[in-house]
Amino acid sequence: MAVTVGLVAQIIERIAPKSWAEDWDNVGLLVGSGSAPIERLLITLDGTLEVVEEAKAFGAQLIVAHHPIIFRPLKNLRADNAAAQVPLRLLQHSIGYYTAHTNLDQSPLSSSRALGELLGLREMKIFDEPEYDLIPIQKRGEARGYGVSGYLTQPEKLGVLWKNFLERLDQSGVYAHPYKLSGVRLAGSLEKDVRKVAIVNGSGGRFVPKALFKGADLLITGDVDHHAVLDALEGGMAVGDLGHFLSEAPMLQALYQYLSAEKALQGIEIRVSLTNQPPWLV
Ligand SMILES: [Zn+2]
């Protein structure tokens, strides 16, 4: 039986149901047809023109992305509208575009969990309420929520912890490709003892108050603005900002492994995009 776009969607929604997505989000199949057969599939965080060209060169019929390409109202498909170029090119090449966004963030495939495991956090729990105990991946679909929090086995100095963490990020296989660790920032005292860590991938700046409330010594996230960092420091919490891309890229590898392990998809070729890279140069 041929693998279709719809089958891939079904398999992803088994672990990250569409109903979990926020009201403001735009998830599911955004371009293409559910009944289209596929032989090759490209996984990416962002749907850029480069990624579409990569999908075409690879011979992919479907892009599975984290970020939606149609998000802010798209009012036309004109050649001179920058926001319309990716959907137009997808249509030209007959490539479908499927998004799992805030539903994937809350699923067992979230990069917060991969990063928490990389740090060796104990008593790891879902960060955003309701605070379920982290449920093993075999019971997928049951645990839901943004981010994780947990404890280091023993207190570590912030400076040492961060240096080791970045080194491990590079070597651990948490990323599908060896990305340049650009745009990474750290705020706080390097001598500070860290015991409790909260991790929220993506734009986690809005979780600063909650992380403070929960007594985290360090919040690792993706996008934090100036005032959120000041609030964190004021409350005695350090902030590690990996940048949006690097905080979410572990999700690509998790999704790749999840889809590759799926029996029904054995006949298709799956790849994680190489052209989708962190946008910051330094
Ligand atoms: Zn994101």
Coordinates of C-alpha atoms and ligand atoms in Angstrom, one line a residue:
M1 CA 0.0 0.0 0.0
A2 CA 1.3 3.4 -1.0
V3 CA 2.3 5.8 1.8
T4 CA 0.2 9.0 1.5
V5 CA 0.5 12.4 3.1
G6 CA -2.6 11.6 5.1
L7 CA -1.0 8.5 6.6
V8 CA 2.1 10.5 7.7
A9 CA -0.3 13.1 9.2
Q10 CA -2.1 10.3 11.1
I11 CA 1.1 8.9 12.5
I12 CA 2.3 12.3 13.7
E13 CA -1.0 13.1 15.2
R14 CA -1.0 9.9 17.2
I15 CA 1.9 11.4 19.3
A16 CA 1.0 15.1 18.9
P17 CA -2.8 15.4 18.4
K18 CA -3.9 18.5 16.4
S19 CA -6.4 19.3 19.2
W20 CA -3.4 20.2 21.5
A21 CA -2.4 23.1 19.3
E22 CA -3.1 26.7 20.5
D23 CA -6.1 28.5 19.1
W24 CA -3.8 31.1 17.4
D25 CA -1.7 28.4 15.8
N26 CA -2.1 26.9 12.3
V27 CA -1.2 23.2 12.2
G28 CA -1.9 20.2 9.9
L29 CA -1.7 20.1 6.2
L30 CA -1.3 23.7 4.9
V31 CA -0.4 22.9 1.3
G32 CA -1.2 19.8 -0.8
S33 CA -3.5 16.9 -0.7
G34 CA -3.9 14.2 2.0
S35 CA -4.3 11.5 -0.7
A36 CA -1.1 12.3 -2.5
P37 CA 1.3 9.3 -2.4
I38 CA 4.8 10.0 -1.1
E39 CA 8.2 8.3 -1.5
R40 CA 10.4 10.9 0.1
L41 CA 9.8 13.2 3.0
L42 CA 11.9 16.2 4.3
I43 CA 11.8 17.3 7.9
T44 CA 12.5 20.9 8.8
L45 CA 11.9 23.6 11.5
D46 CA 11.3 26.4 8.9
G47 CA 9.7 26.4 5.5
T48 CA 12.2 28.6 3.6
L49 CA 12.7 28.8 -0.2
E50 CA 16.0 27.0 0.3
V51 CA 14.2 24.2 2.1
V52 CA 11.7 23.9 -0.8
E53 CA 14.5 23.7 -3.3
E54 CA 16.2 21.1 -1.2
A55 CA 13.0 19.1 -1.0
K56 CA 12.7 19.3 -4.8
A57 CA 16.3 18.2 -5.4
F58 CA 15.7 15.3 -2.9
G59 CA 12.6 14.3 -4.8
A60 CA 10.4 14.8 -1.7
Q61 CA 6.6 15.0 -2.1
L62 CA 6.1 16.3 1.4
I63 CA 7.8 18.7 3.9
V64 CA 7.0 18.1 7.5
A65 CA 7.8 21.3 9.4
H66 CA 7.5 22.7 12.9
H67 CA 6.7 26.3 11.9
P68 CA 3.6 27.1 9.8
I69 CA 4.3 29.0 6.5
I70 CA 0.8 30.4 6.6
F71 CA 0.5 32.1 10.0
R72 CA -0.2 35.8 9.8
P73 CA -3.1 36.3 7.5
L74 CA -1.8 35.6 3.9
K75 CA -3.9 38.0 1.7
N76 CA -2.7 37.1 -1.7
L77 CA -0.4 34.8 -3.8
R78 CA 1.3 37.6 -5.8
A79 CA 4.7 37.2 -7.2
D80 CA 5.8 40.4 -5.4
N81 CA 4.6 39.3 -2.0
A82 CA 7.6 37.8 -0.1
A83 CA 5.3 35.8 2.3
A84 CA 3.6 34.1 -0.7
Q85 CA 6.8 32.8 -2.3
V86 CA 7.1 29.6 -0.3
P87 CA 3.4 28.5 -0.9
L88 CA 3.7 29.4 -4.6
R89 CA 6.9 27.4 -5.0
L90 CA 5.4 24.4 -3.2
L91 CA 2.5 24.5 -5.6
Q92 CA 4.8 24.8 -8.6
H93 CA 6.8 21.7 -7.5
S94 CA 3.7 19.8 -6.2
I95 CA 5.2 19.5 -2.8
G96 CA 2.9 19.3 0.3
Y97 CA 3.6 21.1 3.5
Y98 CA 2.5 19.8 6.9
T99 CA 3.0 21.5 10.2
A100 CA 3.1 20.2 13.8
H101 CA 3.8 23.2 16.0
T102 CA 2.4 23.9 19.5
N103 CA 1.0 20.3 19.5
L104 CA 4.5 18.9 18.9
D105 CA 5.9 21.3 21.5
Q106 CA 3.7 19.6 24.1
S107 CA 4.3 16.1 22.9
P108 CA 6.9 13.5 24.0
L109 CA 9.0 14.6 20.9
S110 CA 9.5 18.1 22.3
S111 CA 13.1 19.3 22.4
S112 CA 12.8 20.4 26.0
R113 CA 12.6 16.7 26.9
A114 CA 15.6 15.8 24.7
L115 CA 17.6 18.7 26.3
G116 CA 16.5 17.7 29.8
E117 CA 17.8 14.1 29.2
L118 CA 21.0 15.5 27.8
L119 CA 21.5 17.5 31.1
G120 CA 20.7 14.3 33.0
L121 CA 17.9 16.0 34.9
R122 CA 16.3 13.9 37.7
E123 CA 12.6 13.9 38.7
M124 CA 11.9 15.5 35.3
K125 CA 8.4 16.8 35.0
I126 CA 6.4 18.7 32.5
F127 CA 7.1 22.4 33.3
D128 CA 3.8 24.0 32.3
E129 CA 0.8 22.9 34.3
P130 CA -0.9 20.5 34.6
E131 CA 2.4 19.0 35.9
Y132 CA 2.2 15.4 35.0
D133 CA 5.0 13.1 35.8
L134 CA 7.0 12.6 32.6
I135 CA 5.5 9.5 30.9
P136 CA 7.7 7.1 29.1
I137 CA 7.6 7.4 25.3
Q138 CA 5.9 3.9 25.1
K139 CA 2.8 5.5 26.6
R140 CA 3.0 8.2 24.0
G141 CA 0.1 10.6 23.8
E142 CA -0.6 10.6 27.5
A143 CA 1.9 13.3 28.6
R144 CA 1.2 16.8 27.5
G145 CA 2.6 20.2 28.2
Y146 CA 5.3 22.8 27.5
G147 CA 8.9 22.3 28.7
V148 CA 10.3 20.3 31.5
S149 CA 11.9 21.0 34.9
G150 CA 14.1 18.8 37.0
Y151 CA 17.2 18.6 39.2
L152 CA 20.8 18.1 38.5
T153 CA 22.3 15.1 40.3
Q154 CA 24.5 17.6 42.2
P155 CA 24.7 21.4 42.2
E156 CA 27.0 22.7 39.5
K157 CA 28.5 26.2 39.0
L158 CA 26.6 28.0 36.2
G159 CA 29.7 28.7 34.1
V160 CA 30.9 25.1 34.2
L161 CA 27.4 23.7 33.6
W162 CA 26.8 25.9 30.6
K163 CA 30.2 25.1 29.0
N164 CA 29.7 21.3 29.4
F165 CA 26.1 21.6 28.2
L166 CA 27.2 23.3 25.0
E167 CA 30.0 20.8 24.4
R168 CA 27.5 17.9 24.9
L169 CA 25.0 19.6 22.6
D170 CA 27.5 19.3 19.8
Q171 CA 28.4 15.7 20.3
S172 CA 25.4 14.0 21.7
G173 CA 23.4 13.2 18.6
V174 CA 20.5 15.4 19.9
Y175 CA 20.9 17.3 16.6
A176 CA 20.6 15.6 13.2
H177 CA 23.4 17.7 11.8
P178 CA 26.4 19.4 13.5
Y179 CA 24.9 23.0 13.6
K180 CA 27.0 26.0 14.3
L181 CA 26.2 27.0 17.9
S182 CA 25.6 30.7 17.0
G183 CA 23.6 33.3 18.8
V184 CA 23.8 31.4 22.2
R185 CA 23.7 33.7 25.2
L186 CA 24.0 33.3 29.0
A187 CA 22.9 35.7 31.7
G188 CA 23.6 35.3 35.4
S189 CA 26.6 34.8 37.7
L190 CA 29.1 32.2 36.5
E191 CA 29.7 31.2 40.1
K192 CA 26.0 30.7 40.9
D193 CA 25.1 27.2 42.1
V194 CA 22.5 25.5 39.9
R195 CA 20.3 22.7 41.1
K196 CA 16.9 23.1 39.6
V197 CA 16.6 23.7 35.8
A198 CA 13.6 24.6 33.7
I199 CA 13.7 24.1 29.9
V200 CA 11.2 25.5 27.5
N201 CA 12.1 25.3 23.8
G202 CA 11.2 28.1 21.4
S203 CA 9.9 31.4 22.6
G204 CA 10.1 30.7 26.3
G205 CA 10.6 34.3 27.6
R206 CA 7.0 34.4 28.7
F207 CA 7.7 31.5 31.1
V208 CA 10.2 33.5 33.2
P209 CA 7.6 34.3 35.9
K210 CA 6.5 30.6 36.2
A211 CA 10.1 29.4 36.2
L212 CA 10.8 31.9 39.1
F213 CA 7.7 30.7 40.9
K214 CA 8.8 27.1 40.6
G215 CA 12.2 28.0 42.1
A216 CA 14.4 27.2 39.0
D217 CA 18.0 28.3 39.3
L218 CA 18.3 28.3 35.5
L219 CA 15.9 28.6 32.6
I220 CA 17.1 27.3 29.3
T221 CA 15.0 28.5 26.4
G222 CA 15.0 30.0 22.9
D223 CA 13.9 33.6 22.7
V224 CA 14.2 35.9 25.7
D225 CA 13.9 39.7 25.5
H226 CA 15.7 42.2 27.5
H227 CA 13.0 42.8 30.1
A228 CA 12.3 39.1 30.7
V229 CA 16.0 38.6 31.4
L230 CA 16.1 41.5 33.8
D231 CA 13.1 40.0 35.6
A232 CA 14.8 36.6 35.8
L233 CA 18.0 38.1 37.2
E234 CA 16.1 40.2 39.7
G235 CA 14.5 37.0 41.0
G236 CA 17.9 35.2 41.2
M237 CA 17.4 33.0 38.2
A238 CA 20.0 32.6 35.4
V239 CA 18.9 32.4 31.8
G240 CA 20.5 30.4 29.0
D241 CA 19.2 31.4 25.6
L242 CA 20.1 28.9 22.9
G243 CA 18.2 30.9 20.2
H244 CA 15.0 29.7 18.8
F245 CA 16.5 27.4 16.2
L246 CA 19.0 25.6 18.4
S247 CA 16.5 25.2 21.2
E248 CA 14.0 23.5 18.8
A249 CA 16.3 21.6 16.4
P250 CA 16.4 18.5 18.7
M251 CA 12.7 18.0 17.7
L252 CA 13.8 17.3 14.1
Q253 CA 16.0 14.4 15.2
A254 CA 13.2 13.1 17.5
L255 CA 10.7 13.4 14.7
Y256 CA 13.1 11.6 12.3
Q257 CA 13.6 8.8 14.7
Y258 CA 9.9 8.5 15.5
L259 CA 8.9 8.4 11.8
S260 CA 11.8 6.1 10.8
A261 CA 10.8 3.6 13.5
E262 CA 7.2 3.4 12.1
K263 CA 6.5 0.2 10.3
A264 CA 4.0 1.7 7.9
L265 CA 6.6 4.2 6.7
Q266 CA 9.4 1.6 6.0
G267 CA 9.1 2.1 2.2
I268 CA 9.8 5.8 2.2
E269 CA 13.0 7.8 2.5
I270 CA 13.1 10.4 5.3
R271 CA 15.7 13.1 5.7
V272 CA 16.3 16.1 8.0
S273 CA 16.9 19.3 6.1
L274 CA 20.5 20.5 5.8
T275 CA 19.7 23.9 4.4
N276 CA 17.5 24.8 7.4
Q277 CA 20.2 26.3 9.7
P278 CA 20.4 28.8 12.7
P279 CA 19.9 32.3 11.2
W280 CA 22.6 34.0 13.3
L281 CA 26.2 34.2 12.0
V282 CA 27.8 34.6 15.4
Ligands
ZN1 ZN 9.4 27.6 17.2

